[in-house]
mmCIF file of C-alpha atoms in Angstrom:
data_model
loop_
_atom_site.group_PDB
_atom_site.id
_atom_site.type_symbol
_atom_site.label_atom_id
_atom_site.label_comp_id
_atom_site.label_asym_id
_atom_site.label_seq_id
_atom_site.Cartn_x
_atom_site.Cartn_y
_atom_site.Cartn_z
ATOM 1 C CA UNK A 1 -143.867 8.915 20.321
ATOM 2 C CA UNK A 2 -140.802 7.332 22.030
ATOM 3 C CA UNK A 3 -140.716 7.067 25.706
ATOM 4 C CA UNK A 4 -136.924 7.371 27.112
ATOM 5 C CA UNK A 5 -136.608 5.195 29.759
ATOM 6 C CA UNK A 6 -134.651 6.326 33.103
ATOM 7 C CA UNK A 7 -130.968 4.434 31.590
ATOM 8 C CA UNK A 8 -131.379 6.330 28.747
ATOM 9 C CA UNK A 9 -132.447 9.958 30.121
ATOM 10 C CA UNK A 10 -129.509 9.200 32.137
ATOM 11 C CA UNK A 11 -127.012 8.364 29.591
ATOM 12 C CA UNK A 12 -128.033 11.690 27.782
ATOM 13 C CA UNK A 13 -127.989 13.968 30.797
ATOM 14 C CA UNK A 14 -124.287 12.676 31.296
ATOM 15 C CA UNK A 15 -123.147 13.853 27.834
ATOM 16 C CA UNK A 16 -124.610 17.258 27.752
ATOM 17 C CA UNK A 17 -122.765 17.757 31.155
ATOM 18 C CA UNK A 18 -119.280 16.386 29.692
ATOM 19 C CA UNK A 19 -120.197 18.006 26.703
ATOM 20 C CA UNK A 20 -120.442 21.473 28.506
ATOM 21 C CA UNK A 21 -117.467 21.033 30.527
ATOM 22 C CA UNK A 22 -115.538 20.121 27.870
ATOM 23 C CA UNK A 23 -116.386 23.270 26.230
ATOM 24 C CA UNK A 24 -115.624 25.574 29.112
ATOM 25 C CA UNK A 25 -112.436 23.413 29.503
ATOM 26 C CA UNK A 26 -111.779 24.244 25.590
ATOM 27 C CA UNK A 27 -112.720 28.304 25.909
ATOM 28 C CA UNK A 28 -111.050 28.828 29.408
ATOM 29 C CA UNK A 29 -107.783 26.717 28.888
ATOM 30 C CA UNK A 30 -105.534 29.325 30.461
ATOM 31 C CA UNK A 31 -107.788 29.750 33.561
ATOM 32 C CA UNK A 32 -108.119 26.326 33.656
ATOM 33 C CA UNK A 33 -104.359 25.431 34.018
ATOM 34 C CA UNK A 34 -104.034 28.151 36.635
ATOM 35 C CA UNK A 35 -106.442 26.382 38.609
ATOM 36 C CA UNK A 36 -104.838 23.191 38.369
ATOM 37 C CA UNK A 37 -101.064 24.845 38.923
ATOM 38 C CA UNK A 38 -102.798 26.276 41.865
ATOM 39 C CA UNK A 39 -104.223 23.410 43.734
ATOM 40 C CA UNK A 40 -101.746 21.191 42.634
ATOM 41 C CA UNK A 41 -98.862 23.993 44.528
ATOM 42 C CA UNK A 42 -101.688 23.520 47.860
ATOM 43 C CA UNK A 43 -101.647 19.644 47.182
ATOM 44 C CA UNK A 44 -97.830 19.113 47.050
ATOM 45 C CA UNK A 45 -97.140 18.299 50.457
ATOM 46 C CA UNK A 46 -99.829 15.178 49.667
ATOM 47 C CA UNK A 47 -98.914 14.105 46.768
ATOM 48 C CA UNK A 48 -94.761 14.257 47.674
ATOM 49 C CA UNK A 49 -96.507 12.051 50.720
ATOM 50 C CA UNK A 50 -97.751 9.383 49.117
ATOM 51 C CA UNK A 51 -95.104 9.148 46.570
ATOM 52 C CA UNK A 52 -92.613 8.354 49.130
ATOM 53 C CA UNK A 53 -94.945 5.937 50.852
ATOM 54 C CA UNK A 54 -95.219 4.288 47.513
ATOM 55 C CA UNK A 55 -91.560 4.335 47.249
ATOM 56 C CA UNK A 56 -90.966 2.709 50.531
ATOM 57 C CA UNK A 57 -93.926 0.375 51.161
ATOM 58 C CA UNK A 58 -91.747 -2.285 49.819
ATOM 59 C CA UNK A 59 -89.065 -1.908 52.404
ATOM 60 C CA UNK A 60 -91.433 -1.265 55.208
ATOM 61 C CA UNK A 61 -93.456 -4.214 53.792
ATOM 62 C CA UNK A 62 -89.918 -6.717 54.706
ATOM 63 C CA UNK A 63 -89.179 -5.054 57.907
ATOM 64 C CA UNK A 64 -92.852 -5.606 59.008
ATOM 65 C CA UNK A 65 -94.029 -8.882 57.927
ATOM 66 C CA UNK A 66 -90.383 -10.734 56.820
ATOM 67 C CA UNK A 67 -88.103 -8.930 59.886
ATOM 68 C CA UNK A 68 -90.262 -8.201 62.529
ATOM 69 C CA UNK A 69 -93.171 -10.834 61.743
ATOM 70 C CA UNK A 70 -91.041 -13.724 62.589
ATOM 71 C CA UNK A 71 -90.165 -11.952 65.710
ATOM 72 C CA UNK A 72 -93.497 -11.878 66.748
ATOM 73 C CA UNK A 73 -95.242 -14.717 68.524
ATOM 74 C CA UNK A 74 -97.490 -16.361 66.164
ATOM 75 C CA UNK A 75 -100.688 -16.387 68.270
ATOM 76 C CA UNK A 76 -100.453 -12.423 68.670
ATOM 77 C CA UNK A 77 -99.286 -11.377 65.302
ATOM 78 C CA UNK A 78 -102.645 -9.609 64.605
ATOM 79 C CA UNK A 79 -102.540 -7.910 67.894
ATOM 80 C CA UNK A 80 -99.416 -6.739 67.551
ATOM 81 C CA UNK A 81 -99.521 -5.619 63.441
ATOM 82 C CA UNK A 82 -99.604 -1.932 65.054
ATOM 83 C CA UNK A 83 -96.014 -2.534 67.102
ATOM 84 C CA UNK A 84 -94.775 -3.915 64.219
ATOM 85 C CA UNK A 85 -95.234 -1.374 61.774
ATOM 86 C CA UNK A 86 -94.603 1.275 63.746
ATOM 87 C CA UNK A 87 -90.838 -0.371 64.403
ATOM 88 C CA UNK A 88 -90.686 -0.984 60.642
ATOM 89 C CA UNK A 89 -91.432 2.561 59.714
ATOM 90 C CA UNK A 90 -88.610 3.931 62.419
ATOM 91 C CA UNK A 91 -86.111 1.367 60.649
ATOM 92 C CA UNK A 92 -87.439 2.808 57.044
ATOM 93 C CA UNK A 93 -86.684 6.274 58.369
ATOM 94 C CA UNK A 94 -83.542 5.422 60.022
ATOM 95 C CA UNK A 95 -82.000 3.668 56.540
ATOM 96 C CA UNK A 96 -83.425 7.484 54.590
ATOM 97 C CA UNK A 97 -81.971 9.422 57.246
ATOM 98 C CA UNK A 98 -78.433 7.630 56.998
ATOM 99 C CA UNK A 99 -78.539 7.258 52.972
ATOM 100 C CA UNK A 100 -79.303 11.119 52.827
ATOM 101 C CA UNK A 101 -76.490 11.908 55.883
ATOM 102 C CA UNK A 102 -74.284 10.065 53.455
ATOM 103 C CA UNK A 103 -75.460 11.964 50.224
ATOM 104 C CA UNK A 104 -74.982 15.674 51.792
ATOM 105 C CA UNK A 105 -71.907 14.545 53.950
ATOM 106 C CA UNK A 106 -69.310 12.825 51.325
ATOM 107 C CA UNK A 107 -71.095 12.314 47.631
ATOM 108 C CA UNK A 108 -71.996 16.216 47.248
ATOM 109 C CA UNK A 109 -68.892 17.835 48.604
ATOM 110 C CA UNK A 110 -67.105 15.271 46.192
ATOM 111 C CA UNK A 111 -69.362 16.070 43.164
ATOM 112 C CA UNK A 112 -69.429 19.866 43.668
ATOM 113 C CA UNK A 113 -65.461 19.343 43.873
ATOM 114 C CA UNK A 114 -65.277 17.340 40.731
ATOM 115 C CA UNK A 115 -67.555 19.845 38.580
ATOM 116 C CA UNK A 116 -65.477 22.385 39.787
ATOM 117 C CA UNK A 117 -62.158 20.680 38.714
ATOM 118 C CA UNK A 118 -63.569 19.856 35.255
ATOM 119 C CA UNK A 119 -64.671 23.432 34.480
ATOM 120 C CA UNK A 120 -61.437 24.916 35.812
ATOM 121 C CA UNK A 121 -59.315 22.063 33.185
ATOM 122 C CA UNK A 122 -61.776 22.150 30.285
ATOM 123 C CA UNK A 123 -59.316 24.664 28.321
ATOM 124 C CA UNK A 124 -56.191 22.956 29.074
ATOM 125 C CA UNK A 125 -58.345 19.400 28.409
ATOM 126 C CA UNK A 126 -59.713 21.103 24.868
ATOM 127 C CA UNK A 127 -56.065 21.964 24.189
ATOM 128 C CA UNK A 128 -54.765 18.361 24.503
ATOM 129 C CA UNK A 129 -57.500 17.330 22.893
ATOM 130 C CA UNK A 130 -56.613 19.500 19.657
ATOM 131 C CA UNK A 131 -52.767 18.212 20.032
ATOM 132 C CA UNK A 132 -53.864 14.799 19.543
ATOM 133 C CA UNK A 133 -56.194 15.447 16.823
ATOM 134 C CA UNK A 134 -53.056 17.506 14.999
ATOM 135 C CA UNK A 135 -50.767 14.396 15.948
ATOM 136 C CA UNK A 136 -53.259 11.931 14.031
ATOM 137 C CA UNK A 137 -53.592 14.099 11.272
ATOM 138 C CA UNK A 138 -50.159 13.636 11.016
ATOM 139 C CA UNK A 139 -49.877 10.222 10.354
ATOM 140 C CA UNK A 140 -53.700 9.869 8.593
ATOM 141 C CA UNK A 141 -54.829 11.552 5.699
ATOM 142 C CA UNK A 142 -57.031 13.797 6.332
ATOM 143 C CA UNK A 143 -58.623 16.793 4.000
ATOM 144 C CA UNK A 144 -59.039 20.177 5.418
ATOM 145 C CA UNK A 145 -62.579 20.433 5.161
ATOM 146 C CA UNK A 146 -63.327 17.327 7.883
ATOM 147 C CA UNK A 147 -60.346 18.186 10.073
ATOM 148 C CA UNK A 148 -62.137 21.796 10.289
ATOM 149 C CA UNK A 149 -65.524 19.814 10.952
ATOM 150 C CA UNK A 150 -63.877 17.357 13.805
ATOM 151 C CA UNK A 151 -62.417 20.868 15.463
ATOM 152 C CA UNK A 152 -65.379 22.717 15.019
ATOM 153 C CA UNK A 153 -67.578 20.181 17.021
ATOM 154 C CA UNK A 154 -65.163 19.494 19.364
ATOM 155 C CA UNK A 155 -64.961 22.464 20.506
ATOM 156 C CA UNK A 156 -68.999 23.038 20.061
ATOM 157 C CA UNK A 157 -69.014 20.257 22.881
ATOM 158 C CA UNK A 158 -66.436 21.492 24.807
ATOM 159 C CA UNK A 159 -68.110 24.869 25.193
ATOM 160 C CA UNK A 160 -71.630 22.758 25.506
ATOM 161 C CA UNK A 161 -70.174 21.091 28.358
ATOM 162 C CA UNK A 162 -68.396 23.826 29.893
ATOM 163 C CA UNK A 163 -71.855 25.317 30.072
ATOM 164 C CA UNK A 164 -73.809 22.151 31.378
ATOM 165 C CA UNK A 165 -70.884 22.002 34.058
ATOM 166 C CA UNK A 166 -70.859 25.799 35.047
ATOM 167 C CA UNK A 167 -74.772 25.266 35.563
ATOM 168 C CA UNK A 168 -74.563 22.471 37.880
ATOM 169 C CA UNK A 169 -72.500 23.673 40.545
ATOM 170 C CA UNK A 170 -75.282 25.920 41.042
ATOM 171 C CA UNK A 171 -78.326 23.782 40.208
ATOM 172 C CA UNK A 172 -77.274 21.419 43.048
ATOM 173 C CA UNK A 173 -76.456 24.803 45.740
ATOM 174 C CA UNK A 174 -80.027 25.756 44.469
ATOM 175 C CA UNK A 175 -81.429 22.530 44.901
ATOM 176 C CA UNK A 176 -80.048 22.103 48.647
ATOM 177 C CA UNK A 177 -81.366 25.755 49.123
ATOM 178 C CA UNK A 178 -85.070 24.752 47.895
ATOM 179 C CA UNK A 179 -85.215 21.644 49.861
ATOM 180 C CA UNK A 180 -83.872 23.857 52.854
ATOM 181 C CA UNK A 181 -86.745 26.212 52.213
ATOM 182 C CA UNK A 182 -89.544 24.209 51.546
ATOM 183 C CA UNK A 183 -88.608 22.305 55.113
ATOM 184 C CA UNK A 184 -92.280 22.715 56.325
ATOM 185 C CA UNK A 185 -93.745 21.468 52.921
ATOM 186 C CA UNK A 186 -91.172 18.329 53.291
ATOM 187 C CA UNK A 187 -92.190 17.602 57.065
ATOM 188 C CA UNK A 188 -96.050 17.445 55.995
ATOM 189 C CA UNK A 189 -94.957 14.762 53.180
ATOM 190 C CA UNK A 190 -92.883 13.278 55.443
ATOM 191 C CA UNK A 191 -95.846 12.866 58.325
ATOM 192 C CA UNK A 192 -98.529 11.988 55.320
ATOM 193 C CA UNK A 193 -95.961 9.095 53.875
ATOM 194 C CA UNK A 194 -96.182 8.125 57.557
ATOM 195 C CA UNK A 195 -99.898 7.845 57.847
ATOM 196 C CA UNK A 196 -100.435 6.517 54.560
ATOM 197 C CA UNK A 197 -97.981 3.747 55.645
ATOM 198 C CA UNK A 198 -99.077 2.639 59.237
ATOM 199 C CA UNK A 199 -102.558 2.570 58.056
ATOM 200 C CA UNK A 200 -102.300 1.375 54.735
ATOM 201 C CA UNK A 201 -104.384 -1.563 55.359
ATOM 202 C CA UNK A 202 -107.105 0.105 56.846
ATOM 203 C CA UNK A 203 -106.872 2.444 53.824
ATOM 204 C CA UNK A 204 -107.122 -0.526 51.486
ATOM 205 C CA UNK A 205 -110.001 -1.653 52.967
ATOM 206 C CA UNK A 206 -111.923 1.621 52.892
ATOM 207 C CA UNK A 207 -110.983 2.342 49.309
ATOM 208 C CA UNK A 208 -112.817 -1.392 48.976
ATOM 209 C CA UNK A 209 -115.365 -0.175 50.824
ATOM 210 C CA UNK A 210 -116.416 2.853 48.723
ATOM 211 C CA UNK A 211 -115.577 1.331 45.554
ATOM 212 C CA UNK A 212 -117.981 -1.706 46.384
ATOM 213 C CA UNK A 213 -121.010 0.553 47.909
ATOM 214 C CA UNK A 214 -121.181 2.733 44.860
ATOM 215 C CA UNK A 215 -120.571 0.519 42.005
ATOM 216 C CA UNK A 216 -122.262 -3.052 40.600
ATOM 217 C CA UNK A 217 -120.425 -5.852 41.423
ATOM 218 C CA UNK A 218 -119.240 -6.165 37.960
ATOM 219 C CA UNK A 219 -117.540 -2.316 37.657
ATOM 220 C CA UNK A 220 -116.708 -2.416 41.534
ATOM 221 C CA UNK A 221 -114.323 -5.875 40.599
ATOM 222 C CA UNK A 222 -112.748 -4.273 37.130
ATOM 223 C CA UNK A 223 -112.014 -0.765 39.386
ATOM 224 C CA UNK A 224 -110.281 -2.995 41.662
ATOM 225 C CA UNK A 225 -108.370 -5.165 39.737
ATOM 226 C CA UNK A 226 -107.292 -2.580 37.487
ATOM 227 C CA UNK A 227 -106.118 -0.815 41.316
ATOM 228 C CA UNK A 228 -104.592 -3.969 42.085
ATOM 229 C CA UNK A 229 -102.625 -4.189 38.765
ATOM 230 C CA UNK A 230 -101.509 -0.386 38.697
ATOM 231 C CA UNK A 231 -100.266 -0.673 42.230
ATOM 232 C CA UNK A 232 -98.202 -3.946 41.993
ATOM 233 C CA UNK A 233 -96.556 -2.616 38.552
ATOM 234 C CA UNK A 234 -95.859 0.538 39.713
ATOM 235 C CA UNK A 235 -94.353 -0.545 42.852
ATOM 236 C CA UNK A 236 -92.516 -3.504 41.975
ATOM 237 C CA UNK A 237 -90.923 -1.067 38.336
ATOM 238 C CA UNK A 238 -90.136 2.168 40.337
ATOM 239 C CA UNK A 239 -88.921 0.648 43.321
ATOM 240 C CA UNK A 240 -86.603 -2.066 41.510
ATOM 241 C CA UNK A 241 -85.281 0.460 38.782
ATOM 242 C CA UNK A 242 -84.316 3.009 41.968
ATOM 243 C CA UNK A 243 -82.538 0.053 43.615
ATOM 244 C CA UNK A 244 -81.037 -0.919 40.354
ATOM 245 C CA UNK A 245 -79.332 2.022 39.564
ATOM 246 C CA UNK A 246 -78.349 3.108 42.894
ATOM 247 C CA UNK A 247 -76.385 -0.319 42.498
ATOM 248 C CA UNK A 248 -75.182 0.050 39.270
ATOM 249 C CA UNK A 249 -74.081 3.530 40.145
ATOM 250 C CA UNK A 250 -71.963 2.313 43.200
ATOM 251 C CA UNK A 251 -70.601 -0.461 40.829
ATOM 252 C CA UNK A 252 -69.392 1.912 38.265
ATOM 253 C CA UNK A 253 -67.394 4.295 40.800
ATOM 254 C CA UNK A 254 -65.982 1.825 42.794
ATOM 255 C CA UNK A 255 -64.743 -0.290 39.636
ATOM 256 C CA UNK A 256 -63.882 3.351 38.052
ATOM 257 C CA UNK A 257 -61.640 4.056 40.787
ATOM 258 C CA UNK A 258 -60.345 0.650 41.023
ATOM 259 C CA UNK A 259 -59.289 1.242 37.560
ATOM 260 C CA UNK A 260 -57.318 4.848 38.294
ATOM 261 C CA UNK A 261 -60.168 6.529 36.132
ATOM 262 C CA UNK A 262 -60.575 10.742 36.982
ATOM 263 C CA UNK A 263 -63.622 11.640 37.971
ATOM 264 C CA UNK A 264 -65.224 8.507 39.084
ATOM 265 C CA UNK A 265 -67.527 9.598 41.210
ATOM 266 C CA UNK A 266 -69.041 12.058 39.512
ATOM 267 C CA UNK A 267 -69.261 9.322 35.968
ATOM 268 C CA UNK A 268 -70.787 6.841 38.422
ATOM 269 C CA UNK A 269 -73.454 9.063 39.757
ATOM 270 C CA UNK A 270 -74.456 10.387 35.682
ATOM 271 C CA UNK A 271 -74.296 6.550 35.003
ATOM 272 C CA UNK A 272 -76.453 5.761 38.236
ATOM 273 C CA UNK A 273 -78.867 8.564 37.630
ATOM 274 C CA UNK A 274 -79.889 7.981 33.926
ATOM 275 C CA UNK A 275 -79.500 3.965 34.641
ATOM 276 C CA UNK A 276 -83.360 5.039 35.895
ATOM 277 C CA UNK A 277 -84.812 4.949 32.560
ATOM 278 C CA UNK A 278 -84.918 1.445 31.134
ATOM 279 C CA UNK A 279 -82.802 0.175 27.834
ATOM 280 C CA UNK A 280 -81.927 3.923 27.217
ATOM 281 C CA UNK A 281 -80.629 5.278 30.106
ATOM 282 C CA UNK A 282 -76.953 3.843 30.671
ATOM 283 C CA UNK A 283 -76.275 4.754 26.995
ATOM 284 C CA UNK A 284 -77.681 8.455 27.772
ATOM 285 C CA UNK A 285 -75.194 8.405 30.864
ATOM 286 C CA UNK A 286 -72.691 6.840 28.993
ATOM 287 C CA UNK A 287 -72.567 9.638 26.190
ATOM 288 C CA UNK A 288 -71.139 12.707 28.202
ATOM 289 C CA UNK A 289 -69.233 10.557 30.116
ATOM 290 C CA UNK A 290 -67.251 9.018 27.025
ATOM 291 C CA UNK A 291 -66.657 12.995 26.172
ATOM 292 C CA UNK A 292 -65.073 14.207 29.434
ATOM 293 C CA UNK A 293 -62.869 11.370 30.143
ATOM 294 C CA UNK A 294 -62.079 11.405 26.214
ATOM 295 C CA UNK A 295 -60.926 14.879 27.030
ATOM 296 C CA UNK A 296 -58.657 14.254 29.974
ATOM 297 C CA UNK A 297 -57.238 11.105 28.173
ATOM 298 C CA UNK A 298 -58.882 8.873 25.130
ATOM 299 C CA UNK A 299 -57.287 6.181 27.102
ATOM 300 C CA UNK A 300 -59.714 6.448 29.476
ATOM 301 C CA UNK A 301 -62.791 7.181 27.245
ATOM 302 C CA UNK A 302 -61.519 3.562 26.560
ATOM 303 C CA UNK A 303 -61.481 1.929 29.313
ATOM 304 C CA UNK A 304 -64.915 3.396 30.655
ATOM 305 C CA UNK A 305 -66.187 2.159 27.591
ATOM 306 C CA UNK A 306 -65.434 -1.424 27.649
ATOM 307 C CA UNK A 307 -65.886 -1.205 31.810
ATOM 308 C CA UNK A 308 -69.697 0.178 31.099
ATOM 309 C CA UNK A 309 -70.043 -2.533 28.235
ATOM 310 C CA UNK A 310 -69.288 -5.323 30.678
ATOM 311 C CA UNK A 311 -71.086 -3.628 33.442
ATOM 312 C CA UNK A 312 -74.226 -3.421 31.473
ATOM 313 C CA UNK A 313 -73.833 -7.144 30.654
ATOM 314 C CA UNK A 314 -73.661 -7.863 34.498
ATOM 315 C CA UNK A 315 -76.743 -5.437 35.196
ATOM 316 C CA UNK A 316 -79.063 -7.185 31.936
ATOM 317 C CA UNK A 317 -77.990 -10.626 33.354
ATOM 318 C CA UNK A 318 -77.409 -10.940 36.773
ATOM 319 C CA UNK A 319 -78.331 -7.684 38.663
ATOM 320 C CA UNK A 320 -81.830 -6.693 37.080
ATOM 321 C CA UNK A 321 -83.353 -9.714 36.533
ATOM 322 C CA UNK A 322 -83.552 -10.368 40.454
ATOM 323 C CA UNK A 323 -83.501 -7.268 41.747
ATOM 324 C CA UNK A 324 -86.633 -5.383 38.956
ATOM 325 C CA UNK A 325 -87.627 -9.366 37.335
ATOM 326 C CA UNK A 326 -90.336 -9.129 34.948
ATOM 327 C CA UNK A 327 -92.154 -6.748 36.717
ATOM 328 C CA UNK A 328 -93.538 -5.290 33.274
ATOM 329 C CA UNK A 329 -93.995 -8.464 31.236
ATOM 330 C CA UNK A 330 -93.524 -5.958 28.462
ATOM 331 C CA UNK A 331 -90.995 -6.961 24.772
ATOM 332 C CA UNK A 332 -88.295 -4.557 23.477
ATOM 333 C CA UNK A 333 -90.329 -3.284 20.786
ATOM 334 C CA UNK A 334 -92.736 -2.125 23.593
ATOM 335 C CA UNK A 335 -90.443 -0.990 25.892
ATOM 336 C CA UNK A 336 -88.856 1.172 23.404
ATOM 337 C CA UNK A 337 -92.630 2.552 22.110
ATOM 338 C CA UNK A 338 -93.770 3.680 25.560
ATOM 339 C CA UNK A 339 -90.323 5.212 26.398
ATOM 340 C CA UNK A 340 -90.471 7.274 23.200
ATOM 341 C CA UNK A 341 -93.746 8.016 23.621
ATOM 342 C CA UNK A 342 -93.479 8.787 27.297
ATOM 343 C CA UNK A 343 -90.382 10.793 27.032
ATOM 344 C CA UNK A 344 -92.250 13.165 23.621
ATOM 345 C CA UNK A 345 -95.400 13.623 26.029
ATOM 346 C CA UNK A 346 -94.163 14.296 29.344
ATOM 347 C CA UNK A 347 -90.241 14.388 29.236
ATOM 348 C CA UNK A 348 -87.614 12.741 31.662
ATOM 349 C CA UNK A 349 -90.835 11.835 33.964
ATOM 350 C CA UNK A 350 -93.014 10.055 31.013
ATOM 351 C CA UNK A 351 -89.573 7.668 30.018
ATOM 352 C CA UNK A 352 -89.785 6.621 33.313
ATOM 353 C CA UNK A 353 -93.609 5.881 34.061
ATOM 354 C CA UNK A 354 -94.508 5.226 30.649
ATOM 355 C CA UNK A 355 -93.018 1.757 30.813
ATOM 356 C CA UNK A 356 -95.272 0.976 33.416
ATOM 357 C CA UNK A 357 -98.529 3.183 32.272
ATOM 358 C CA UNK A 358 -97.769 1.043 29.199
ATOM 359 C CA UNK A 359 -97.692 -2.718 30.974
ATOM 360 C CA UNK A 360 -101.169 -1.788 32.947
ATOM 361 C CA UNK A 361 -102.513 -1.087 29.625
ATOM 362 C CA UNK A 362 -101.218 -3.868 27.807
ATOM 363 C CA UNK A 363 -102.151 -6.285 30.626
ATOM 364 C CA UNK A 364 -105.673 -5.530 30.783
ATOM 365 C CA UNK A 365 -105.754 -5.302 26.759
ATOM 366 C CA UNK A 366 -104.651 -8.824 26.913
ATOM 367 C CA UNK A 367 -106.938 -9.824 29.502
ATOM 368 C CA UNK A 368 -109.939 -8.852 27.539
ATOM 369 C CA UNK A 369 -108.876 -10.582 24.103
ATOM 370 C CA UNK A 370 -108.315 -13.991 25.931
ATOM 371 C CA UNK A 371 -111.235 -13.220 27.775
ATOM 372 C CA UNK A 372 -113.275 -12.500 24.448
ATOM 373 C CA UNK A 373 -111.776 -16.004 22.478
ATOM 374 C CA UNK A 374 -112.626 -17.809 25.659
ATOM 375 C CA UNK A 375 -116.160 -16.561 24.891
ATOM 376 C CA UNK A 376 -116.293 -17.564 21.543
ATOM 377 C CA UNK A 377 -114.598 -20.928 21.878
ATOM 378 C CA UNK A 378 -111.697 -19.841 19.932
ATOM 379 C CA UNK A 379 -108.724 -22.171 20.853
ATOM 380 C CA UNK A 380 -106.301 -21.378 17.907
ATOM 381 C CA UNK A 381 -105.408 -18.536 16.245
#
């Protein structure tokens, strides 16, 4: 008869329990989810916490140990680490607090304005729009069947964007009302991102700590890089594509007005905004933003379109390789596959993170093939 040995009985005990709790997860789906809505609704607070910390490490990071630490006198640098990052999170605060003073105080008043505008001059916009399509008909030949398709979805995407437009005023009323309302939820994120950032290193070291004392040396260093890895991606993607297009965004409304272009603005902020998502997202912006100023005047669909063009030349050259660098080490082809993929699974928020879910993977899949040749002496390929 064959003796199991304690690995073993162990091994086998673990799969009956996943087994089983995959099953209940399987029968009780519903219930399940409803737990998870639940606690993640208690949680919120936390997790909007240390998403902002992890938005703003980097910036409290310079202040601290770039700003402040050459301040400090070298022989009491460790003493003073607490000063320091207490200062740095007050001037972290202090730039939020004046970027959002800005935000409610000129750029939503302006954008609210702008929306409204559009909406009220879609018809007469539409109208124009049909006078010029008439005029070129004119002088092109055109059958009746196509010039019946080109007014058909023209006005389909007027009356789409009427829609989108009329919903916006609204969304951003509702979204100043919900962050109004949820002003005790937003304090306790705002107190945790504090925490997590004045003791981060303390925090670091405890997560060591545990990780080390349960785990074999081996697992405990693979845990930790793979930590290490997620964390430096993460921060160093998110934080330069938010910088990025707040950039690009200011670029393409000052340069818009520069330029005499309606509604600049409100085309830099949609260009800003969808700049976020990587390769995709200035086309995406660019799209409804070619429409409405096509609308007012093609001239000026235009002349947004070759600004943008040279704009995104600037950005892929100049302004995102020092600002985001090669944060993701990731090609095109990938890029493009874990934006897709992202975006299918988990919408707006999966083309975002999905280029960097994608570079930890791909990282430590690399890793372990060159790891694996080195093993078996394999030089070439």
């Amino acid at each position: 008869m064959y003796n199991l040995g304690k690995n073993e009985c162990k091994k086998i005990i673990l799969l009956i329990t996943y087994a089983i709790l995959f099953y209940y997860f399987v029968t009780n789906f519903s219930s399940v989810l409803g737990v998870l809505s639940t606690t993640l609704g208690i949680l919120s607070p936390f997790i909007i916490g240390f998403a902002l910390a992890f938005i703003l490490n980097k910036p409290f990071v310079f202040f601290r140990d770039k700003v402040l630490g050459k301040l400090a006198d070298k022989n009491k640098k460790k003493e003073r680490l607490g000063l320091r990052a207490g200062i740095a999170i007050l001037l972290v605060y202090l730039l939020v607090i004046i970027f959002l003073v800005l935000i409610f105080s000129f750029v939503l008043p302006q954008l609210v304005k702008s929306i409204s505008g559009l909406i009220t001059y879609i018809p007469q916009y539409s109208k124009e729009l049909f006078d010029t399509i008439d005029n070129m008909v004119d002088k092109v030949i055109i059958n009746e069947t196509m010039l019946k398709t080109i007014e058909k979805t023209s006005t389909s995407i007027a009356s789409t964007m009427k829609t989108v437009l009329s919903n916006a005023v609204p969304a951003i009323v509702s979204f100043i009302s919900n962050f109004a309302s949820n002003v005790i939820n937003i304090v306790i994120a705002v107190i945790v991102s504090i925490y997590l950032l004045f003791d981060k290193d303390h925090l670091k070291y405890q997560y060591r700590v545990i990780v080390r004392a349960f785990l074999n040396e081996k697992n405990a260093n693979r845990v930790l890089r793979v930590t290490e890895l997620t964390s430096k991606t993460f921060s160093d993607f998110i934080g330069g594509q938010i910088i990025d297009a707040i950039i690009i965004g200011v670029l393409c409304s000052i340069g818009l007005a520069v330029l005499k272009v309606p509604y600049a603005l409100l085309i830099g902020t949609i260009v800003g905004f969808t700049n976020i998502i990587p390769y995709f997202g200035p086309w995406i912006g660019s799209i409804p933003s070619v429409f409405i100023l096509f609308m007012v005047k093609p001239m000026y669909a235009i002349i947004f379109i070759i600004f943008v063009v040279i704009l995104q030349q600037v950005d892929a050259n100049i302004i995102y390789p020092n600002v985001v660098g090669s944060s993701v080490g990731l090609g095109a082809l990938f890029v493009t596959f874990s934006i897709i993929v992202g975006g299918g699974l988990f919408g707006l928020v999966g083309m975002i993170l999905g280029v960097p879910t994608f570079a930890v993977i791909y990282t430590l899949v690399k890793e372990k093939a060159y790891k694996n040749l080195k093993k078996k002496n394999i030089t070439k390929v």
